Coordinates of C-alpha atoms in Angstrom, one line a residue:
Chain A
M1 CA 57.6 33.8 -3.5
L2 CA 59.9 31.0 -4.7
M3 CA 59.5 27.3 -3.9
I4 CA 63.0 26.0 -3.6
A5 CA 63.8 22.3 -3.6
C6 CA 66.4 21.8 -0.9
P7 CA 68.6 18.8 -2.1
W8 CA 67.9 17.2 1.3
C9 CA 64.6 18.5 2.6
G10 CA 62.6 18.8 -0.7
P11 CA 60.4 21.8 -1.7
R12 CA 60.3 24.5 0.9
E13 CA 59.1 28.1 0.9
Q14 CA 61.6 30.8 0.1
T15 CA 61.3 32.3 3.6
E16 CA 63.2 29.3 5.0
F17 CA 66.2 30.1 2.9
A18 CA 69.0 32.7 2.8
Y19 CA 70.5 33.8 -0.5
G20 CA 74.3 33.5 -0.8
G21 CA 75.2 35.2 -4.1
E22 CA 76.7 33.9 -7.3
A23 CA 78.1 30.4 -7.2
H24 CA 81.3 28.9 -8.6
I25 CA 83.5 31.9 -7.9
A26 CA 86.9 30.4 -7.3
R27 CA 89.3 32.1 -4.8
P28 CA 92.7 32.7 -6.5
A29 CA 94.9 29.8 -5.5
D30 CA 97.8 32.1 -4.7
P31 CA 96.4 35.5 -3.5
D32 CA 99.9 37.0 -3.5
A33 CA 100.3 36.4 -7.2
V34 CA 97.3 38.5 -8.3
D35 CA 97.3 42.2 -8.7
D36 CA 94.8 44.6 -7.2
A37 CA 92.6 44.6 -10.3
Q38 CA 92.3 40.8 -10.3
W39 CA 91.7 40.7 -6.6
A40 CA 89.0 43.3 -6.9
D41 CA 87.5 41.3 -9.7
Y42 CA 87.4 38.2 -7.5
L43 CA 86.0 40.1 -4.5
F44 CA 83.4 42.4 -6.0
M45 CA 82.6 41.8 -9.7
R46 CA 79.7 39.6 -10.5
T47 CA 78.1 38.6 -13.8
N48 CA 74.6 39.8 -13.0
P49 CA 73.1 38.1 -16.0
K50 CA 69.7 38.6 -17.5
G51 CA 68.7 35.0 -17.7
C52 CA 70.3 31.8 -16.4
H53 CA 72.1 32.4 -13.1
R54 CA 73.9 29.9 -10.8
E55 CA 73.7 31.0 -7.2
Q56 CA 74.2 29.8 -3.7
W57 CA 71.4 29.3 -1.2
N58 CA 71.4 28.2 2.4
H59 CA 68.5 26.4 4.0
A60 CA 68.7 28.6 7.0
F61 CA 65.5 27.6 8.9
G62 CA 65.8 24.0 7.8
C63 CA 68.9 21.7 7.6
R64 CA 71.2 24.7 7.4
R65 CA 73.1 23.3 4.4
W66 CA 74.5 25.2 1.5
F67 CA 73.6 24.2 -2.1
N68 CA 73.4 25.6 -5.6
V69 CA 70.5 26.8 -7.6
E70 CA 70.3 27.5 -11.3
R71 CA 67.6 30.2 -11.7
D72 CA 66.4 32.4 -14.6
T73 CA 66.6 36.0 -13.3
L74 CA 64.0 37.0 -15.8
S75 CA 61.3 34.4 -15.2
Y76 CA 62.5 33.4 -11.7
R77 CA 62.1 29.8 -12.9
I78 CA 64.5 27.4 -11.1
T79 CA 66.0 25.0 -13.7
S80 CA 68.3 23.0 -11.5
V81 CA 69.2 22.4 -7.8
Y82 CA 72.5 20.6 -6.9
K83 CA 74.7 20.0 -4.0
P84 CA 78.1 21.7 -3.4
G85 CA 80.8 20.1 -5.5
E86 CA 78.3 19.0 -8.1
R87 CA 77.6 20.5 -11.5
P88 CA 74.1 21.3 -12.8
A89 CA 72.4 18.7 -14.9
E90 CA 72.8 20.6 -18.1
P91 CA 75.2 23.4 -19.0
A92 CA 73.8 26.9 -18.7
A93 CA 72.5 28.4 -21.9
Chain B
M1 CA 79.2 23.5 44.0
R2 CA 77.7 21.7 41.0
D3 CA 74.9 20.3 43.0
T4 CA 73.7 23.7 44.2
V5 CA 73.0 25.0 40.7
R6 CA 69.2 25.4 40.3
K7 CA 68.0 24.7 36.8
E8 CA 65.5 27.2 35.4
S9 CA 63.2 26.5 32.5
P10 CA 63.4 29.3 29.8
L11 CA 59.7 29.7 30.5
I12 CA 60.1 30.2 34.2
R13 CA 58.8 33.8 34.1
L14 CA 55.4 32.6 32.8
R15 CA 54.8 30.6 36.0
L16 CA 53.5 27.6 34.1
D17 CA 53.7 25.5 37.3
A18 CA 50.7 27.5 38.6
S19 CA 48.5 26.4 35.7
G20 CA 46.4 23.5 36.4
A21 CA 45.7 20.3 34.5
A22 CA 43.8 20.7 31.3
T23 CA 42.3 18.1 28.9
P24 CA 42.7 18.7 25.2
G25 CA 39.4 18.6 23.3
D26 CA 37.5 20.2 20.4
S27 CA 37.5 23.5 22.1
I28 CA 40.7 23.2 24.2
L29 CA 44.3 23.2 22.9
V30 CA 46.7 22.4 25.6
A31 CA 50.4 23.4 25.6
Q32 CA 52.9 21.9 28.0
E33 CA 56.6 22.5 28.4
R34 CA 58.9 19.5 28.9
P35 CA 61.9 21.2 30.4
F36 CA 65.3 19.8 31.4
L37 CA 65.4 16.9 29.0
G38 CA 68.8 15.8 27.7
H39 CA 69.6 17.1 24.2
L40 CA 72.6 15.9 22.4
N41 CA 73.8 17.2 19.0
I42 CA 75.7 14.5 17.2
R43 CA 77.8 15.3 14.1
G44 CA 79.9 13.2 11.9
G45 CA 79.7 10.3 9.4
R46 CA 80.6 12.0 6.2
G47 CA 82.3 9.2 4.2
D48 CA 82.8 7.2 7.4
A49 CA 80.9 3.9 7.3
R50 CA 82.0 3.0 10.8
F51 CA 80.4 6.1 12.3
A52 CA 76.8 4.8 12.0
A53 CA 77.8 1.3 13.3
T54 CA 79.6 2.8 16.3
I55 CA 76.6 5.0 17.2
A56 CA 74.2 2.1 16.9
R57 CA 76.4 -0.1 19.1
V58 CA 76.8 2.6 21.8
L59 CA 73.2 3.7 21.8
G60 CA 71.5 0.4 21.0
M61 CA 69.5 2.3 18.3
A62 CA 70.3 3.5 14.8
L63 CA 70.2 7.2 13.8
P64 CA 67.7 8.1 11.1
I65 CA 69.2 8.2 7.6
A66 CA 66.3 9.5 5.6
P67 CA 66.0 13.3 5.8
N68 CA 63.4 14.7 8.2
T69 CA 62.6 11.5 9.9
V70 CA 63.0 10.3 13.5
V71 CA 63.8 7.0 15.2
C72 CA 62.2 6.4 18.6
D73 CA 63.6 3.9 21.0
R74 CA 61.9 3.6 24.4
D75 CA 62.3 7.0 26.0
R76 CA 64.9 8.3 23.5
V77 CA 64.2 10.1 20.2
A78 CA 66.8 10.7 17.4
Y79 CA 66.0 13.4 14.9
W80 CA 67.6 13.9 11.5
L81 CA 68.9 17.5 11.3
G82 CA 71.2 17.3 8.3
P83 CA 73.2 14.8 6.3
D84 CA 75.8 14.7 9.0
E85 CA 73.9 16.1 12.0
W86 CA 71.4 14.5 14.4
L87 CA 69.7 15.5 17.6
L88 CA 69.2 12.9 20.4
V89 CA 66.7 13.8 23.1
T90 CA 66.9 11.7 26.2
P91 CA 65.2 11.7 29.6
A92 CA 66.5 14.4 32.0
G93 CA 70.0 13.8 33.1
G94 CA 70.5 10.9 30.7
D95 CA 72.5 12.9 28.2
T96 CA 75.8 13.2 30.1
V97 CA 76.4 9.5 30.3
I98 CA 75.5 8.9 26.7
A99 CA 77.7 11.8 25.6
D100 CA 80.7 10.5 27.5
S101 CA 80.3 7.0 26.0
L102 CA 79.8 8.3 22.5
R103 CA 82.8 10.6 22.7
E104 CA 84.9 7.6 24.0
A105 CA 83.7 5.4 21.1
L106 CA 84.1 8.1 18.5
R107 CA 87.5 9.5 19.7
D108 CA 89.2 8.4 16.5
A109 CA 86.4 9.5 14.2
F110 CA 85.9 13.0 12.7
S111 CA 82.9 13.8 14.9
A112 CA 81.4 16.0 17.6
V113 CA 79.0 15.2 20.4
T114 CA 77.6 18.3 22.2
E115 CA 75.2 18.7 25.0
V116 CA 72.8 21.4 24.0
G117 CA 70.0 20.7 26.4
S118 CA 70.4 24.0 28.3
G119 CA 70.1 25.9 25.0
Q120 CA 66.7 24.6 23.9
T121 CA 63.4 23.4 25.3
V122 CA 60.5 21.2 24.3
I123 CA 56.8 22.4 24.0
V124 CA 54.1 19.8 23.4
L125 CA 50.8 20.9 21.9
Q126 CA 47.7 18.7 22.1
G127 CA 44.3 19.3 20.6
R128 CA 42.2 19.0 17.5
Y129 CA 43.3 22.3 15.9
V130 CA 47.0 22.1 16.6
R131 CA 47.9 22.0 12.9
E132 CA 45.5 24.8 12.0
L133 CA 47.1 26.9 14.7
L134 CA 50.7 26.3 13.5
S135 CA 49.7 26.8 9.9
K136 CA 49.0 30.4 10.6
E137 CA 52.7 31.2 10.5
C138 CA 54.5 28.0 9.4
P139 CA 55.3 27.5 5.6
L140 CA 55.1 23.7 5.8
D141 CA 52.0 21.9 4.5
L142 CA 51.0 20.7 8.0
L143 CA 47.6 19.5 6.8
S144 CA 49.3 16.9 4.5
P145 CA 48.9 13.4 5.9
S146 CA 52.5 12.6 4.9
F147 CA 53.7 14.7 7.8
G148 CA 52.9 12.1 10.5
P149 CA 54.6 10.2 13.3
S150 CA 58.1 9.2 12.4
A151 CA 58.6 12.5 10.5
C152 CA 60.2 15.7 11.7
A153 CA 61.0 19.0 10.1
Q154 CA 63.1 22.0 10.9
T155 CA 61.2 25.0 9.8
R156 CA 60.0 28.4 10.7
L157 CA 57.2 29.4 13.1
A158 CA 56.5 33.1 13.0
K159 CA 60.0 34.5 13.3
A160 CA 61.5 31.6 15.2
S161 CA 63.2 28.4 13.9
V162 CA 61.6 25.3 15.3
L163 CA 61.9 21.6 15.0
L164 CA 58.5 20.0 14.6
R165 CA 57.6 16.4 15.3
P166 CA 54.0 15.1 14.9
L167 CA 52.8 13.0 17.8
E168 CA 50.0 10.5 17.9
A169 CA 46.5 11.8 18.4
D170 CA 46.6 15.4 17.2
G171 CA 49.8 16.2 19.1
M172 CA 52.8 18.2 18.0
E173 CA 56.1 18.5 19.6
L174 CA 58.1 21.8 19.1
I175 CA 61.8 22.1 20.0
V176 CA 62.7 25.7 20.2
R177 CA 65.8 27.7 21.2
R178 CA 65.9 28.9 24.7
S179 CA 66.1 32.5 23.7
F180 CA 63.0 32.1 21.5
A181 CA 61.0 30.0 24.0
E182 CA 59.1 32.9 25.5
Y183 CA 58.4 34.4 22.1
V184 CA 57.1 31.1 20.7
W185 CA 54.9 30.6 23.8
A186 CA 53.5 34.1 23.5
W187 CA 52.8 33.6 19.8
L188 CA 51.1 30.3 20.5
S189 CA 48.9 31.7 23.2
D190 CA 47.9 34.7 21.1
A191 CA 47.4 32.8 17.8
G192 CA 45.8 29.9 19.7
A193 CA 43.2 32.0 21.6
E194 CA 40.5 31.1 19.2
Y195 CA 41.2 27.4 19.6
G196 CA 41.0 27.6 23.4
F197 CA 44.7 27.7 24.2
R198 CA 45.5 26.6 27.7
A199 CA 48.8 26.0 29.5
G200 CA 48.8 22.6 31.1
T201 CA 51.1 21.0 33.6

């Protein structure tokens, strides 16, 4: 069980949250200009790292806001929590 | 036609009006529904300094800025729901007038005022073991003294989302969705049996 610190509500139990996948995936600015391979890469391909991972979470049972979490997929330790549009405190290793 | 519509509490099938008065105590935990109150969802204010001032002028009360806090003013309570979202609970029937005047005052602002009273209801619990009861299926640290009057929290109770507000003297207010009201009540009466759960009127 993770304790996740919502940027607004503070530490809450994982059962209050919904996971939203990898963060910082930018939609191609001009979808018509990319080929099928690039579009498939945007839609489906994720980094799935062993280690530091930046991901989106939604405080579904609380304030219902989206935010970003930097988490180690090996140790499950959360190293940073930041609001949408912000960058994590330190660059990922 | 509008006058002929009969309002029904989401708990109407439980026939709570047939339950008598009960006094909370060490061995009795009393639950009461407060149906038909006015509930207004207010959204807006992102990067708009005039929003808070306009609300304060129209309502005569400020909205809470700190997360998970409430502001009480006479018979109205404003709850923080999010950085740009609040809930205002008013006496029955009081929400329509407030909504109209808020919409008028905010018509140039990026905002929304929505009457949600028919979509949710209020349950008030009183008794010494209210927090023990809720702790069975609520992930918040309800036994912490920091969760006291003037605080509120949206959280999870069993499988329902609830908005909790501690009241004076061992009380707790729950605001639940209409569609979850019967479920929450059934859960409370089952989990609260050992604390002497009673329905009060």
